[in-house]
Amino acid sequence: RKRQAEAEAAAEAQRALEAAKKPVEELMEANQQKLAAQKEAEEAARRKLEEEAAAERLAEEARLAEEDALLRAEQDSERRLQEVGADEACAEALVSMMAAAVGDYREVIEGLQGMIGTVASEPADARVRLVRVG
C-alpha cells in the first residue's frame, strides 16, 4: 500500500510538473511563431525595397537611353540640316512624319503640313507666316 501511495504521489507530481510546463511550452511556441512571422515580414520588406531599387535603376537606365537617343537624333538632324539646308530638311521631315503611323496625331501633322505649305507658297505674305498658339 505504501508503495502504491508513493507511486500515485509520484504520478501526481509528474502530472503537476507536466501541467506546469504546458503553459511555458505554449508561450515559447507562440513566441517562436511571432518571431518567424516577424522574420518573414522583414524579409518581405527587404525584398520589396530591393525590387523598388531595381525598378528605379531600370527607369533611370531607360531615361538615360531615351535621352541618349534624343541627343543622337538631334545631332543627326543638325548634321542633315547642315548638309541639305533648311528647306530640304523640313521637306524631308514632313514626308517622314506623313509616312509614319501616328494615329490620333495625324490631323495635327496634316494641319502643320498645310500651314507650312501655305507659308512656302506665299513667302512674301506676312499674314500667313504668323502662327498663333493659344
PDB file of C-alpha atoms in Angstrom:
ATOM      1  CA  ARG A   1       0.000   0.000   0.000  1.00  0.00           C
ATOM      2  CA  LYS A   2       2.681   2.433   0.861  1.00  0.00           C
ATOM      3  CA  ARG A   3       4.416   1.804  -2.449  1.00  0.00           C
ATOM      4  CA  GLN A   4       1.166   2.275  -4.292  1.00  0.00           C
ATOM      5  CA  ALA A   5       0.605   5.577  -2.459  1.00  0.00           C
ATOM      6  CA  GLU A   6       4.156   6.658  -3.265  1.00  0.00           C
ATOM      7  CA  ALA A   7       3.661   5.662  -6.916  1.00  0.00           C
ATOM      8  CA  GLU A   8       0.387   7.600  -7.037  1.00  0.00           C
ATOM      9  CA  ALA A   9       2.066  10.598  -5.393  1.00  0.00           C
ATOM     10  CA  ALA A  10       4.958  10.411  -7.878  1.00  0.00           C
ATOM     11  CA  ALA A  11       2.493  10.120 -10.766  1.00  0.00           C
ATOM     12  CA  GLU A  12       0.529  13.083  -9.402  1.00  0.00           C
ATOM     13  CA  ALA A  13       3.746  15.095  -9.034  1.00  0.00           C
ATOM     14  CA  GLN A  14       4.697  14.203 -12.623  1.00  0.00           C
ATOM     15  CA  ARG A  15       1.234  15.306 -13.892  1.00  0.00           C
ATOM     16  CA  ALA A  16       1.545  18.544 -11.929  1.00  0.00           C
ATOM     17  CA  LEU A  17       5.011  19.128 -13.368  1.00  0.00           C
ATOM     18  CA  GLU A  18       3.755  18.476 -16.898  1.00  0.00           C
ATOM     19  CA  ALA A  19       0.748  20.745 -16.287  1.00  0.00           C
ATOM     20  CA  ALA A  20       3.115  23.473 -15.090  1.00  0.00           C
ATOM     21  CA  LYS A  21       5.337  23.030 -18.152  1.00  0.00           C
ATOM     22  CA  LYS A  22       2.430  23.193 -20.609  1.00  0.00           C
ATOM     23  CA  PRO A  23       1.776  26.976 -20.356  1.00  0.00           C
ATOM     24  CA  VAL A  24       5.502  27.683 -20.643  1.00  0.00           C
ATOM     25  CA  GLU A  25       5.774  25.453 -23.714  1.00  0.00           C
ATOM     26  CA  GLU A  26       2.706  27.130 -25.265  1.00  0.00           C
ATOM     27  CA  LEU A  27       4.192  30.551 -24.559  1.00  0.00           C
ATOM     28  CA  MET A  28       7.526  29.531 -26.084  1.00  0.00           C
ATOM     29  CA  GLU A  29       5.764  28.149 -29.164  1.00  0.00           C
ATOM     30  CA  ALA A  30       3.735  31.350 -29.533  1.00  0.00           C
ATOM     31  CA  ASN A  31       6.939  33.389 -29.261  1.00  0.00           C
ATOM     32  CA  GLN A  32       8.599  31.218 -31.910  1.00  0.00           C
ATOM     33  CA  GLN A  33       5.621  31.774 -34.227  1.00  0.00           C
ATOM     34  CA  LYS A  34       5.751  35.547 -33.640  1.00  0.00           C
ATOM     35  CA  LEU A  35       9.482  35.562 -34.286  1.00  0.00           C
ATOM     36  CA  ALA A  36       9.034  33.591 -37.514  1.00  0.00           C
ATOM     37  CA  ALA A  37       6.257  35.960 -38.625  1.00  0.00           C
ATOM     38  CA  GLN A  38       8.452  38.979 -37.845  1.00  0.00           C
ATOM     39  CA  LYS A  39      11.345  37.493 -39.830  1.00  0.00           C
ATOM     40  CA  GLU A  40       9.012  36.845 -42.774  1.00  0.00           C
ATOM     41  CA  ALA A  41       7.742  40.438 -42.630  1.00  0.00           C
ATOM     42  CA  GLU A  42      11.303  41.782 -42.508  1.00  0.00           C
ATOM     43  CA  GLU A  43      12.310  39.573 -45.433  1.00  0.00           C
ATOM     44  CA  ALA A  44       9.272  40.717 -47.431  1.00  0.00           C
ATOM     45  CA  ALA A  45      10.116  44.356 -46.689  1.00  0.00           C
ATOM     46  CA  ARG A  46      13.731  43.780 -47.737  1.00  0.00           C
ATOM     47  CA  ARG A  47      12.619  42.107 -50.993  1.00  0.00           C
ATOM     48  CA  LYS A  48      10.212  44.973 -51.662  1.00  0.00           C
ATOM     49  CA  LEU A  49      12.994  47.543 -51.161  1.00  0.00           C
ATOM     50  CA  GLU A  50      15.266  45.588 -53.482  1.00  0.00           C
ATOM     51  CA  GLU A  51      12.521  45.385 -56.129  1.00  0.00           C
ATOM     52  CA  GLU A  52      11.853  49.121 -55.835  1.00  0.00           C
ATOM     53  CA  ALA A  53      15.562  49.879 -56.130  1.00  0.00           C
ATOM     54  CA  ALA A  54      15.815  47.621 -59.189  1.00  0.00           C
ATOM     55  CA  ALA A  55      12.772  49.312 -60.745  1.00  0.00           C
ATOM     56  CA  GLU A  56      14.307  52.728 -60.087  1.00  0.00           C
ATOM     57  CA  ARG A  57      17.584  51.606 -61.686  1.00  0.00           C
ATOM     58  CA  LEU A  58      15.729  50.304 -64.742  1.00  0.00           C
ATOM     59  CA  ALA A  59      13.721  53.527 -65.015  1.00  0.00           C
ATOM     60  CA  GLU A  60      16.902  55.597 -64.761  1.00  0.00           C
ATOM     61  CA  GLU A  61      18.627  53.423 -67.370  1.00  0.00           C
ATOM     62  CA  ALA A  62      15.613  53.781 -69.672  1.00  0.00           C
ATOM     63  CA  ARG A  63      15.569  57.551 -69.128  1.00  0.00           C
ATOM     64  CA  LEU A  64      19.280  57.785 -69.901  1.00  0.00           C
ATOM     65  CA  ALA A  65      18.874  55.614 -73.006  1.00  0.00           C
ATOM     66  CA  GLU A  66      15.977  57.770 -74.194  1.00  0.00           C
ATOM     67  CA  GLU A  67      17.954  60.930 -73.513  1.00  0.00           C
ATOM     68  CA  ASP A  68      20.898  59.499 -75.423  1.00  0.00           C
ATOM     69  CA  ALA A  69      18.668  58.515 -78.346  1.00  0.00           C
ATOM     70  CA  LEU A  70      17.146  62.003 -78.426  1.00  0.00           C
ATOM     71  CA  LEU A  71      20.596  63.576 -78.359  1.00  0.00           C
ATOM     72  CA  ARG A  72      21.748  61.356 -81.230  1.00  0.00           C
ATOM     73  CA  ALA A  73      18.586  62.181 -83.197  1.00  0.00           C
ATOM     74  CA  GLU A  74      19.145  65.891 -82.587  1.00  0.00           C
ATOM     75  CA  GLN A  75      22.756  65.596 -83.715  1.00  0.00           C
ATOM     76  CA  ASP A  76      21.682  63.672 -86.827  1.00  0.00           C
ATOM     77  CA  SER A  77      19.064  66.325 -87.560  1.00  0.00           C
ATOM     78  CA  GLU A  78      21.583  69.129 -87.154  1.00  0.00           C
ATOM     79  CA  ARG A  79      24.030  67.299 -89.401  1.00  0.00           C
ATOM     80  CA  ARG A  80      21.329  66.736 -92.028  1.00  0.00           C
ATOM     81  CA  LEU A  81      20.261  70.375 -91.767  1.00  0.00           C
ATOM     82  CA  GLN A  82      23.845  71.450 -92.474  1.00  0.00           C
ATOM     83  CA  GLU A  83      24.112  69.004 -95.397  1.00  0.00           C
ATOM     84  CA  VAL A  84      20.912  69.830 -97.296  1.00  0.00           C
ATOM     85  CA  GLY A  85      19.742  73.171 -95.931  1.00  0.00           C
ATOM     86  CA  ALA A  86      16.649  74.198 -94.006  1.00  0.00           C
ATOM     87  CA  ASP A  87      14.054  73.880 -96.791  1.00  0.00           C
ATOM     88  CA  GLU A  88      15.099  70.387 -97.838  1.00  0.00           C
ATOM     89  CA  ALA A  89      15.404  69.220 -94.214  1.00  0.00           C
ATOM     90  CA  CYS A  90      11.867  70.471 -93.450  1.00  0.00           C
ATOM     91  CA  ALA A  91      10.516  68.775 -96.552  1.00  0.00           C
ATOM     92  CA  GLU A  92      12.209  65.500 -95.579  1.00  0.00           C
ATOM     93  CA  ALA A  93      10.837  65.766 -92.045  1.00  0.00           C
ATOM     94  CA  LEU A  94       7.299  66.357 -93.295  1.00  0.00           C
ATOM     95  CA  VAL A  95       7.495  63.442 -95.711  1.00  0.00           C
ATOM     96  CA  SER A  96       8.822  61.249 -92.924  1.00  0.00           C
ATOM     97  CA  MET A  97       6.126  62.367 -90.491  1.00  0.00           C
ATOM     98  CA  MET A  98       3.341  61.854 -93.032  1.00  0.00           C
ATOM     99  CA  ALA A  99       4.576  58.351 -93.813  1.00  0.00           C
ATOM    100  CA  ALA A 100       4.679  57.313 -90.157  1.00  0.00           C
ATOM    101  CA  ALA A 101       1.663  55.738 -88.489  1.00  0.00           C
ATOM    102  CA  VAL A 102       0.915  58.383 -85.917  1.00  0.00           C
ATOM    103  CA  GLY A 103      -2.700  57.570 -85.081  1.00  0.00           C
ATOM    104  CA  ASP A 104      -4.572  60.405 -83.364  1.00  0.00           C
ATOM    105  CA  TYR A 105      -1.912  62.982 -84.238  1.00  0.00           C
ATOM    106  CA  ARG A 106      -2.332  62.581 -87.995  1.00  0.00           C
ATOM    107  CA  GLU A 107      -4.749  65.545 -88.184  1.00  0.00           C
ATOM    108  CA  VAL A 108      -2.300  67.781 -86.338  1.00  0.00           C
ATOM    109  CA  ILE A 109       0.511  66.797 -88.668  1.00  0.00           C
ATOM    110  CA  GLU A 110      -1.672  67.341 -91.744  1.00  0.00           C
ATOM    111  CA  GLY A 111      -2.618  70.773 -90.372  1.00  0.00           C
ATOM    112  CA  LEU A 112       1.055  71.569 -89.841  1.00  0.00           C
ATOM    113  CA  GLN A 113       1.809  70.479 -93.390  1.00  0.00           C
ATOM    114  CA  GLY A 114      -0.975  72.776 -94.634  1.00  0.00           C
ATOM    115  CA  MET A 115       0.377  75.754 -92.680  1.00  0.00           C
ATOM    116  CA  ILE A 116       3.942  75.206 -93.874  1.00  0.00           C
ATOM    117  CA  GLY A 117       2.713  74.658 -97.421  1.00  0.00           C
ATOM    118  CA  THR A 118       0.837  77.962 -97.280  1.00  0.00           C
ATOM    119  CA  VAL A 119       3.875  79.813 -95.963  1.00  0.00           C
ATOM    120  CA  ALA A 120       6.072  78.194 -98.639  1.00  0.00           C
ATOM    121  CA  SER A 121       3.626  79.093-101.424  1.00  0.00           C
ATOM    122  CA  GLU A 122       3.284  82.758-100.337  1.00  0.00           C
ATOM    123  CA  PRO A 123       6.572  83.661 -98.583  1.00  0.00           C
ATOM    124  CA  ALA A 124       6.014  87.402 -99.011  1.00  0.00           C
ATOM    125  CA  ASP A 125       2.597  87.410 -97.319  1.00  0.00           C
ATOM    126  CA  ALA A 126       3.297  88.162 -93.654  1.00  0.00           C
ATOM    127  CA  ARG A 127      -0.267  87.187 -92.643  1.00  0.00           C
ATOM    128  CA  VAL A 128       0.304  83.503 -93.423  1.00  0.00           C
ATOM    129  CA  ARG A 129       3.640  83.402 -91.603  1.00  0.00           C
ATOM    130  CA  LEU A 130       2.081  84.345 -88.277  1.00  0.00           C
ATOM    131  CA  VAL A 131       1.123  81.259 -86.259  1.00  0.00           C
ATOM    132  CA  ARG A 132      -0.791  81.787 -83.063  1.00  0.00           C
ATOM    133  CA  VAL A 133      -0.740  79.194 -80.322  1.00  0.00           C
ATOM    134  CA  GLY A 134      -3.450  79.610 -77.792  1.00  0.00           C
TER     135      GLY A 134
END
